[in-house]
mmCIF file of C-alpha atoms in Angstrom:
data_model
loop_
_atom_site.group_PDB
_atom_site.id
_atom_site.type_symbol
_atom_site.label_atom_id
_atom_site.label_comp_id
_atom_site.label_asym_id
_atom_site.label_seq_id
_atom_site.Cartn_x
_atom_site.Cartn_y
_atom_site.Cartn_z
ATOM 1 C CA MET A 134 19.312 2.054 15.891
ATOM 2 C CA HIS A 135 19.781 -1.574 14.900
ATOM 3 C CA VAL A 136 16.658 -2.114 12.450
ATOM 4 C CA LEU A 137 15.698 -5.480 10.804
ATOM 5 C CA LEU A 138 14.455 -4.294 7.438
ATOM 6 C CA THR A 139 11.960 -7.225 5.530
ATOM 7 C CA GLY A 140 10.964 -7.051 2.320
ATOM 8 C CA ALA A 141 14.033 -4.932 1.582
ATOM 9 C CA ALA A 142 14.592 -5.962 -1.893
ATOM 10 C CA GLY A 143 11.423 -5.063 -2.997
ATOM 11 C CA PHE A 144 10.124 -1.204 -4.539
ATOM 12 C CA ILE A 145 9.388 0.029 -1.114
ATOM 13 C CA GLY A 146 11.870 -1.975 0.828
ATOM 14 C CA GLU A 147 14.755 -0.844 -1.556
ATOM 15 C CA HIS A 148 14.144 3.130 -0.971
ATOM 16 C CA ILE A 149 13.771 2.455 3.211
ATOM 17 C CA HIS A 150 17.042 0.598 3.132
ATOM 18 C CA GLU A 151 18.353 3.536 1.624
ATOM 19 C CA ALA A 152 16.754 6.052 3.802
ATOM 20 C CA LEU A 153 17.730 4.158 6.806
ATOM 21 C CA LEU A 154 21.435 3.909 5.826
ATOM 22 C CA ALA A 155 21.574 7.219 4.881
ATOM 23 C CA ALA A 156 20.352 8.229 8.650
ATOM 24 C CA ASP A 157 23.506 5.969 10.115
ATOM 25 C CA HIS A 158 21.311 3.197 11.159
ATOM 26 C CA ASP A 159 22.606 -0.009 11.360
ATOM 27 C CA VAL A 160 20.221 -2.180 9.151
ATOM 28 C CA THR A 161 19.981 -6.200 8.760
ATOM 29 C CA ALA A 162 18.121 -6.271 5.638
ATOM 30 C CA VAL A 163 16.187 -9.466 4.616
ATOM 31 C CA ASP A 164 13.845 -10.543 2.133
ATOM 32 C CA ALA A 165 12.381 -13.984 0.404
ATOM 33 C CA PHE A 166 13.187 -13.024 -3.237
ATOM 34 C CA LEU A 167 9.912 -14.401 -4.037
ATOM 35 C CA PRO A 168 9.442 -15.186 -7.906
ATOM 36 C CA SER A 169 6.271 -13.219 -7.809
ATOM 37 C CA ALA A 170 7.901 -10.149 -7.023
ATOM 38 C CA HIS A 171 11.476 -11.049 -8.225
ATOM 39 C CA GLY A 172 11.025 -13.633 -11.270
ATOM 40 C CA SER A 173 12.139 -16.805 -11.398
ATOM 41 C CA THR A 174 15.811 -16.117 -11.157
ATOM 42 C CA PRO A 175 16.151 -13.395 -8.830
ATOM 43 C CA LEU A 176 19.090 -11.000 -8.846
ATOM 44 C CA HIS A 177 19.759 -10.986 -5.063
ATOM 45 C CA ALA A 178 20.661 -7.335 -4.185
ATOM 46 C CA PRO A 179 23.559 -6.834 -2.385
ATOM 47 C CA ASN A 180 23.445 -6.544 1.815
ATOM 48 C CA VAL A 181 20.327 -7.983 1.647
ATOM 49 C CA THR A 182 19.982 -11.939 3.574
ATOM 50 C CA THR A 183 17.390 -14.449 2.145
ATOM 51 C CA VAL A 184 15.219 -15.253 4.740
ATOM 52 C CA ASP A 185 11.575 -15.999 4.820
ATOM 53 C CA VAL A 186 9.756 -14.873 7.504
ATOM 54 C CA ARG A 187 7.606 -17.285 8.201
ATOM 55 C CA ASP A 188 10.648 -19.517 9.329
ATOM 56 C CA PRO A 189 11.096 -18.955 13.000
ATOM 57 C CA GLY A 190 14.644 -20.341 12.876
ATOM 58 C CA ALA A 191 15.611 -17.945 10.190
ATOM 59 C CA LEU A 192 14.595 -14.995 12.162
ATOM 60 C CA ASP A 193 15.973 -16.001 15.522
ATOM 61 C CA ASP A 194 19.393 -15.793 13.504
ATOM 62 C CA VAL A 195 18.944 -12.286 12.247
ATOM 63 C CA MET A 196 17.076 -10.887 15.609
ATOM 64 C CA ALA A 197 20.271 -10.563 17.899
ATOM 65 C CA GLY A 198 20.460 -7.109 19.014
ATOM 66 C CA VAL A 199 17.895 -5.533 16.661
ATOM 67 C CA ASP A 200 16.140 -2.501 18.570
ATOM 68 C CA VAL A 201 13.010 -2.152 15.890
ATOM 69 C CA VAL A 202 11.655 -4.365 13.021
ATOM 70 C CA CYS A 203 10.182 -2.675 9.982
ATOM 71 C CA HIS A 204 8.323 -5.178 8.397
ATOM 72 C CA GLN A 205 7.790 -4.623 5.008
ATOM 73 C CA ALA A 206 7.288 -8.209 3.375
ATOM 74 C CA ALA A 207 4.127 -9.005 2.268
ATOM 75 C CA VAL A 208 2.478 -10.346 -1.084
ATOM 76 C CA VAL A 209 0.888 -7.040 -2.315
ATOM 77 C CA GLY A 210 -1.912 -6.427 -4.805
ATOM 78 C CA ALA A 211 -5.792 -6.708 -5.087
ATOM 79 C CA GLY A 212 -5.442 -10.355 -5.723
ATOM 80 C CA VAL A 213 -6.267 -11.586 -9.250
ATOM 81 C CA SER A 214 -8.585 -14.662 -8.128
ATOM 82 C CA THR A 215 -9.511 -16.414 -5.458
ATOM 83 C CA ALA A 216 -7.268 -18.721 -5.941
ATOM 84 C CA ASP A 217 -4.702 -16.039 -4.644
ATOM 85 C CA ALA A 218 -6.124 -16.043 -0.738
ATOM 86 C CA PRO A 219 -3.952 -19.037 0.708
ATOM 87 C CA ALA A 220 -0.758 -16.817 -0.745
ATOM 88 C CA TYR A 221 -2.091 -13.839 1.237
ATOM 89 C CA ALA A 222 -2.726 -15.459 4.216
ATOM 90 C CA SER A 223 0.771 -17.385 4.472
ATOM 91 C CA HIS A 224 2.822 -14.927 3.480
ATOM 92 C CA ASN A 225 1.182 -11.614 4.781
ATOM 93 C CA ASP A 226 -0.510 -13.310 8.005
ATOM 94 C CA LEU A 227 1.431 -16.141 8.957
ATOM 95 C CA GLY A 228 4.621 -14.105 8.066
ATOM 96 C CA THR A 229 3.366 -11.455 10.482
ATOM 97 C CA ALA A 230 2.442 -13.539 13.373
ATOM 98 C CA GLU A 231 5.909 -15.235 13.153
ATOM 99 C CA VAL A 232 8.223 -11.716 12.890
ATOM 100 C CA LEU A 233 5.813 -10.882 16.277
ATOM 101 C CA ALA A 234 7.108 -14.055 18.131
ATOM 102 C CA ALA A 235 10.199 -13.814 17.112
ATOM 103 C CA MET A 236 10.351 -10.288 18.445
ATOM 104 C CA ALA A 237 9.027 -11.673 21.589
ATOM 105 C CA ARG A 238 11.611 -14.149 21.953
ATOM 106 C CA ALA A 239 14.409 -11.452 21.285
ATOM 107 C CA GLU A 240 12.718 -9.126 23.654
ATOM 108 C CA CYS A 241 12.477 -6.691 20.968
ATOM 109 C CA ARG A 242 9.713 -4.098 21.515
ATOM 110 C CA LYS A 243 9.452 -1.838 18.555
ATOM 111 C CA LEU A 244 7.709 -2.616 15.068
ATOM 112 C CA VAL A 245 7.149 -0.181 12.292
ATOM 113 C CA LEU A 246 4.231 -2.361 9.910
ATOM 114 C CA ALA A 247 3.658 -1.506 6.431
ATOM 115 C CA SER A 248 -0.376 -1.561 6.565
ATOM 116 C CA SER A 249 -2.201 0.038 3.434
ATOM 117 C CA MET A 250 -5.221 1.986 2.748
ATOM 118 C CA VAL A 251 -7.291 -0.839 1.549
ATOM 119 C CA VAL A 252 -7.956 -1.725 5.122
ATOM 120 C CA TYR A 253 -10.486 0.938 5.026
ATOM 121 C CA GLY A 254 -13.019 -0.363 2.235
ATOM 122 C CA GLU A 255 -14.599 2.811 0.899
ATOM 123 C CA GLY A 256 -13.838 5.843 1.959
ATOM 124 C CA ARG A 257 -16.048 8.449 4.001
ATOM 125 C CA TYR A 258 -18.888 9.606 2.266
ATOM 126 C CA ARG A 259 -21.482 12.718 3.429
ATOM 127 C CA CYS A 260 -25.182 12.616 2.464
ATOM 128 C CA PRO A 261 -26.763 15.599 2.640
ATOM 129 C CA VAL A 262 -29.947 14.277 4.202
ATOM 130 C CA HIS A 263 -28.560 11.826 6.734
ATOM 131 C CA GLY A 264 -24.510 12.713 7.237
ATOM 132 C CA VAL A 265 -21.863 10.661 7.198
ATOM 133 C CA VAL A 266 -22.819 7.208 6.160
ATOM 134 C CA ARG A 267 -21.056 3.879 5.190
ATOM 135 C CA PRO A 268 -22.195 3.123 1.514
ATOM 136 C CA ARG A 269 -23.281 -0.883 0.943
ATOM 137 C CA PRO A 270 -20.604 -2.441 -1.666
ATOM 138 C CA ARG A 271 -21.687 -1.484 -5.145
ATOM 139 C CA ASN A 272 -23.912 -3.502 -7.184
ATOM 140 C CA PRO A 273 -22.168 -4.908 -10.430
ATOM 141 C CA SER A 274 -25.257 -4.530 -12.165
ATOM 142 C CA ASP A 275 -25.109 -1.042 -11.826
ATOM 143 C CA LEU A 276 -21.500 -0.883 -12.516
ATOM 144 C CA ARG A 277 -22.481 -2.848 -15.721
ATOM 145 C CA ASN A 278 -24.627 -0.037 -16.514
ATOM 146 C CA GLY A 279 -22.035 2.601 -15.980
ATOM 147 C CA VAL A 280 -23.351 3.471 -12.443
ATOM 148 C CA PHE A 281 -20.482 4.099 -10.592
ATOM 149 C CA ASP A 282 -20.853 6.423 -7.616
ATOM 150 C CA ALA A 283 -21.846 5.064 -4.355
ATOM 151 C CA LYS A 284 -25.500 6.040 -2.881
ATOM 152 C CA CYS A 285 -27.119 6.913 0.494
ATOM 153 C CA PRO A 286 -27.512 3.333 2.226
ATOM 154 C CA GLU A 287 -30.579 5.211 3.812
ATOM 155 C CA GLY A 288 -32.497 6.635 0.958
ATOM 156 C CA ASP A 289 -30.026 6.313 -2.044
ATOM 157 C CA GLU A 290 -29.167 9.996 -2.456
ATOM 158 C CA PRO A 291 -26.117 10.907 -4.013
ATOM 159 C CA VAL A 292 -23.203 11.359 -1.646
ATOM 160 C CA THR A 293 -19.789 13.111 -1.882
ATOM 161 C CA TRP A 294 -16.477 11.703 -0.643
ATOM 162 C CA GLU A 295 -14.230 13.159 2.358
ATOM 163 C CA THR A 296 -11.006 12.390 3.573
ATOM 164 C CA VAL A 297 -10.699 9.176 5.738
ATOM 165 C CA ASP A 298 -8.948 9.424 9.037
ATOM 166 C CA GLU A 299 -7.476 6.502 10.533
ATOM 167 C CA ASP A 300 -10.931 6.384 12.891
ATOM 168 C CA ALA A 301 -12.988 5.220 10.224
ATOM 169 C CA PRO A 302 -14.458 1.908 10.495
ATOM 170 C CA LEU A 303 -12.180 -0.787 8.740
ATOM 171 C CA GLU A 304 -14.025 -2.737 6.099
ATOM 172 C CA PRO A 305 -11.707 -4.539 3.852
ATOM 173 C CA ARG A 306 -13.148 -5.412 0.718
ATOM 174 C CA SER A 307 -10.388 -7.476 -0.874
ATOM 175 C CA LEU A 308 -8.239 -10.514 -0.342
ATOM 176 C CA TYR A 309 -5.313 -8.384 -0.068
ATOM 177 C CA ALA A 310 -7.099 -6.239 2.273
ATOM 178 C CA ALA A 311 -8.177 -8.917 4.429
ATOM 179 C CA SER A 312 -4.582 -9.913 4.945
ATOM 180 C CA LYS A 313 -3.573 -6.277 5.650
ATOM 181 C CA LEU A 314 -5.889 -6.027 8.547
ATOM 182 C CA ALA A 315 -5.533 -9.180 9.689
ATOM 183 C CA GLN A 316 -1.496 -8.046 9.970
ATOM 184 C CA GLU A 317 -2.877 -5.133 11.847
ATOM 185 C CA ASN A 318 -4.698 -7.086 14.197
ATOM 186 C CA TYR A 319 -2.038 -9.062 15.395
ATOM 187 C CA ALA A 320 0.262 -6.571 15.941
ATOM 188 C CA LEU A 321 -2.546 -4.780 18.605
ATOM 189 C CA ALA A 322 -2.564 -7.861 19.997
ATOM 190 C CA TRP A 323 0.856 -8.581 19.924
ATOM 191 C CA SER A 324 1.245 -4.628 21.748
ATOM 192 C CA LEU A 325 -0.972 -5.246 24.215
ATOM 193 C CA ALA A 326 0.821 -8.576 25.251
ATOM 194 C CA THR A 327 4.132 -7.316 25.567
ATOM 195 C CA GLY A 328 3.677 -3.489 25.922
ATOM 196 C CA GLY A 329 5.393 -3.208 22.781
ATOM 197 C CA SER A 330 4.817 -0.206 20.135
ATOM 198 C CA VAL A 331 3.500 -0.526 16.614
ATOM 199 C CA THR A 332 3.062 2.159 14.118
ATOM 200 C CA ALA A 333 1.184 1.068 11.238
ATOM 201 C CA LEU A 334 1.686 3.068 8.130
ATOM 202 C CA ARG A 335 -1.120 2.643 5.865
ATOM 203 C CA TYR A 336 0.164 3.192 2.779
ATOM 204 C CA HIS A 337 -1.890 4.996 -0.098
ATOM 205 C CA ASN A 338 -1.125 4.386 -3.746
ATOM 206 C CA VAL A 339 2.893 4.194 -4.179
ATOM 207 C CA TYR A 340 4.598 4.976 -7.194
ATOM 208 C CA GLY A 341 8.002 5.927 -8.320
ATOM 209 C CA ASP A 342 11.551 4.867 -9.605
ATOM 210 C CA ARG A 343 11.971 0.939 -9.785
ATOM 211 C CA MET A 344 8.025 -0.172 -9.216
ATOM 212 C CA PRO A 345 7.624 -3.417 -10.507
ATOM 213 C CA ARG A 346 6.504 -3.556 -14.454
ATOM 214 C CA ASP A 347 3.897 -5.770 -16.068
ATOM 215 C CA THR A 348 2.016 -7.365 -13.734
ATOM 216 C CA PRO A 349 -1.575 -7.262 -12.776
ATOM 217 C CA TYR A 350 -0.296 -7.114 -9.080
ATOM 218 C CA SER A 351 1.483 -3.928 -9.172
ATOM 219 C CA GLY A 352 -0.044 -0.563 -8.515
ATOM 220 C CA VAL A 353 -2.101 0.954 -11.329
ATOM 221 C CA ALA A 354 0.319 3.658 -11.946
ATOM 222 C CA ALA A 355 3.152 1.159 -12.934
ATOM 223 C CA MET A 356 0.415 -0.493 -15.174
ATOM 224 C CA PHE A 357 -0.306 2.806 -16.959
ATOM 225 C CA ARG A 358 3.681 3.073 -17.553
ATOM 226 C CA SER A 359 3.944 -0.186 -18.810
ATOM 227 C CA SER A 360 1.197 0.392 -21.302
ATOM 228 C CA LEU A 361 2.589 3.834 -22.155
ATOM 229 C CA GLU A 362 6.068 1.958 -22.982
ATOM 230 C CA ALA A 363 4.359 -0.428 -25.136
ATOM 231 C CA GLY A 364 2.925 2.136 -27.289
ATOM 232 C CA GLU A 365 -0.808 1.669 -26.024
ATOM 233 C CA SER A 366 -3.028 3.368 -24.380
ATOM 234 C CA PRO A 367 -3.400 3.002 -20.574
ATOM 235 C CA THR A 368 -6.281 1.517 -19.337
ATOM 236 C CA VAL A 369 -8.620 3.458 -17.579
ATOM 237 C CA TYR A 370 -11.362 1.435 -15.374
ATOM 238 C CA GLU A 371 -15.017 2.581 -14.787
ATOM 239 C CA ASP A 372 -15.058 6.376 -15.961
ATOM 240 C CA GLY A 373 -11.568 7.385 -14.796
ATOM 241 C CA GLY A 374 -13.509 9.601 -11.823
ATOM 242 C CA GLN A 375 -12.208 7.401 -8.423
ATOM 243 C CA MET A 376 -10.693 9.605 -6.577
ATOM 244 C CA ARG A 377 -7.244 8.516 -4.557
ATOM 245 C CA ASP A 378 -4.064 9.403 -3.248
ATOM 246 C CA PHE A 379 -0.739 8.991 -4.942
ATOM 247 C CA VAL A 380 2.522 9.252 -2.692
ATOM 248 C CA ASP A 381 5.640 8.826 -4.063
ATOM 249 C CA VAL A 382 8.026 6.394 -2.608
ATOM 250 C CA ARG A 383 10.429 8.434 -1.254
ATOM 251 C CA ASP A 384 8.180 10.278 0.909
ATOM 252 C CA VAL A 385 6.916 6.654 1.906
ATOM 253 C CA ALA A 386 10.563 5.976 2.670
ATOM 254 C CA ALA A 387 10.661 9.312 4.969
ATOM 255 C CA ALA A 388 7.647 8.069 6.787
ATOM 256 C CA ASN A 389 9.153 4.877 7.306
ATOM 257 C CA LEU A 390 12.116 6.616 8.839
ATOM 258 C CA ALA A 391 10.254 8.867 11.104
ATOM 259 C CA ALA A 392 8.295 6.117 12.594
ATOM 260 C CA VAL A 393 11.424 4.089 13.345
ATOM 261 C CA GLU A 394 12.972 6.968 15.065
ATOM 262 C CA HIS A 395 9.676 8.261 16.721
ATOM 263 C CA ASP A 396 9.437 7.194 20.395
ATOM 264 C CA GLY A 397 6.164 6.450 20.666
ATOM 265 C CA ALA A 398 3.911 3.707 22.961
ATOM 266 C CA GLY A 399 0.826 1.275 22.132
ATOM 267 C CA PHE A 400 -0.624 0.797 18.915
ATOM 268 C CA VAL A 401 -0.989 3.816 16.648
ATOM 269 C CA ALA A 402 -2.123 4.205 12.708
ATOM 270 C CA CYS A 403 -1.032 6.519 10.380
ATOM 271 C CA ASN A 404 -2.115 7.381 6.847
ATOM 272 C CA VAL A 405 0.898 7.884 4.401
ATOM 273 C CA CYS A 406 -0.203 10.336 1.762
ATOM 274 C CA SER A 407 0.580 13.121 -0.373
ATOM 275 C CA GLY A 408 -2.158 15.140 0.867
ATOM 276 C CA HIS A 409 -3.113 15.869 -2.557
ATOM 277 C CA PRO A 410 -6.553 13.753 -3.788
ATOM 278 C CA ILE A 411 -6.342 13.333 -8.082
ATOM 279 C CA SER A 412 -8.554 11.080 -10.075
ATOM 280 C CA ILE A 413 -7.780 7.946 -12.118
ATOM 281 C CA GLY A 414 -8.331 9.525 -15.184
ATOM 282 C CA ASP A 415 -5.912 12.445 -13.998
ATOM 283 C CA VAL A 416 -3.075 10.080 -12.866
ATOM 284 C CA ALA A 417 -3.209 8.644 -16.821
ATOM 285 C CA ARG A 418 -3.549 11.792 -18.195
ATOM 286 C CA ILE A 419 -0.215 13.008 -16.456
ATOM 287 C CA LEU A 420 1.571 10.141 -17.347
ATOM 288 C CA CYS A 421 0.531 10.593 -20.919
ATOM 289 C CA ARG A 422 1.398 13.677 -21.311
ATOM 290 C CA ALA A 423 4.809 13.649 -19.578
ATOM 291 C CA HIS A 424 5.857 10.196 -21.611
ATOM 292 C CA GLY A 425 4.976 12.202 -25.018
ATOM 293 C CA GLY A 426 3.998 10.209 -28.245
ATOM 294 C CA GLY A 427 0.511 11.505 -28.372
ATOM 295 C CA ILE A 428 -1.161 8.325 -26.259
ATOM 296 C CA GLU A 429 -4.645 9.146 -24.861
ATOM 297 C CA PRO A 430 -5.579 6.982 -22.096
ATOM 298 C CA ALA A 431 -8.682 4.385 -23.026
ATOM 299 C CA VAL A 432 -11.392 5.129 -20.544
ATOM 300 C CA THR A 433 -13.107 1.654 -20.984
ATOM 301 C CA GLY A 434 -16.193 1.461 -18.632
ATOM 302 C CA GLN A 435 -14.892 -1.587 -17.665
ATOM 303 C CA PHE A 436 -14.813 -2.434 -13.601
ATOM 304 C CA ARG A 437 -13.104 -5.109 -11.061
ATOM 305 C CA PRO A 438 -15.095 -6.746 -8.949
ATOM 306 C CA GLY A 439 -13.960 -5.320 -5.025
ATOM 307 C CA ASP A 440 -13.115 -2.258 -6.170
ATOM 308 C CA VAL A 441 -14.003 0.775 -4.289
ATOM 309 C CA ARG A 442 -15.113 3.927 -5.671
ATOM 310 C CA HIS A 443 -13.064 6.935 -3.362
ATOM 311 C CA ILE A 444 -10.732 6.400 -1.305
ATOM 312 C CA VAL A 445 -8.594 9.731 -0.223
ATOM 313 C CA ALA A 446 -6.738 9.909 2.744
ATOM 314 C CA GLY A 447 -6.261 12.265 5.614
ATOM 315 C CA ALA A 448 -2.982 13.551 6.721
ATOM 316 C CA ALA A 449 -3.177 15.139 9.914
ATOM 317 C CA ARG A 450 -2.296 12.333 12.154
ATOM 318 C CA ALA A 451 1.366 11.411 10.519
ATOM 319 C CA ASP A 452 1.939 15.148 10.893
ATOM 320 C CA GLU A 453 1.246 15.384 14.202
ATOM 321 C CA ILE A 454 2.359 12.224 15.715
ATOM 322 C CA LEU A 455 5.603 11.478 13.250
ATOM 323 C CA GLY A 456 6.383 15.025 12.160
ATOM 324 C CA PHE A 457 5.951 13.419 8.362
ATOM 325 C CA ARG A 458 4.473 15.394 5.840
ATOM 326 C CA ALA A 459 4.951 14.649 2.143
ATOM 327 C CA ALA A 460 7.262 16.435 -0.042
ATOM 328 C CA VAL A 461 5.945 15.456 -3.340
ATOM 329 C CA GLY A 462 2.877 16.741 -4.898
ATOM 330 C CA PRO A 463 1.557 14.143 -7.855
ATOM 331 C CA ASP A 464 1.675 16.493 -10.693
ATOM 332 C CA GLU A 465 5.335 16.650 -10.260
ATOM 333 C CA GLY A 466 6.013 13.098 -9.221
ATOM 334 C CA LEU A 467 3.916 11.247 -11.567
ATOM 335 C CA THR A 468 5.773 13.586 -14.496
ATOM 336 C CA ARG A 469 8.944 12.474 -13.166
ATOM 337 C CA PHE A 470 7.578 8.871 -12.744
ATOM 338 C CA ALA A 471 6.855 9.023 -16.574
ATOM 339 C CA SER A 472 10.209 8.400 -17.507
ATOM 340 C CA ALA A 473 11.613 6.760 -14.340
ATOM 341 C CA PRO A 474 13.174 3.442 -14.433
ATOM 342 C CA LEU A 475 11.120 0.308 -13.370
ATOM 343 C CA ARG A 476 11.983 -2.972 -11.818
ATOM 344 C CA ALA A 477 11.916 -5.827 -14.582
ATOM 345 C CA ALA A 478 12.551 -8.389 -12.181
ATOM 346 C CA SER A 479 9.082 -9.682 -11.913
ATOM 347 C CA ASP A 480 7.720 -12.600 -13.835
ATOM 348 C CA GLY A 481 4.109 -11.493 -13.325
ATOM 349 C CA SER A 482 3.164 -15.283 -12.210
ATOM 350 C CA ALA A 483 0.775 -15.665 -8.864
ATOM 351 C CA PRO A 484 2.008 -15.578 -5.454
ATOM 352 C CA VAL A 485 2.263 -19.170 -4.359
ATOM 353 C CA VAL A 486 2.030 -20.030 -0.654
#
């Protein structure tokens, strides 16, 4: 198939590009090479054309003969301040709208969309009295006092986390999350209007070689790695007990390849995860142990507004629909990641419109 891959020079995009080529697909690879992701003087990747997906004319130039669009281009991260909102809205939401419009003009009817676990907000919780519940956003005063766990909104009982499936309510709690949900909504509307197919891949915490270093917009695993390389303790927020799913970037690439090759209809969302829950504190400990040097994590009790306590994926739908199951567990993958090469291109700057 002829695949248009956006964001092809990014951390995840590079791995997807390699997987598509290895599977003998014809790939048109594009990237905007934003300074916030690639530095002020980006090294342009071979076989990747400079295209900003917000430019309809540039999109039309690369859409000819495309069978499927694998849309990875996005500004990522939780957002450092509300000043980042226009950049998320412009690159992620307007960019996706322009991609969908270009697909309609070219009569391309298949989209694989990079989405994220952040669309769920808090994960799934069960109260021993009231059953499955949706906790209220955590109170900053509780967080300042070291009370991190969510409580039942009905009677304040302690709740336990469960895995989140794709039919869970969507409640974004960060700027980035709001933009990713908007991308999904545009894609769903496009699918209904055109009869096209959309596979929205909700990535959980992605890590792996060539991940960006030294930027607050990067993932927590890379931030831990950056601290270790500087001889410093990784900073763990709250008490380190936050549960997540960490998925190796090669598994994410495999999920995208499966979605590109899947013959589906309509809109479907799939979690992309390892299927092995792990705490943030354990992620830091695995990296410290594998990196060597006798450094231990620093559990600070600090917190970030908008962070959720637990969000752990259910992996069944991706297996059932796409035939995708992650091959790398967190112990193996994070141990390897402790010495994997990182990207040095990012200048750590905030994204701009």
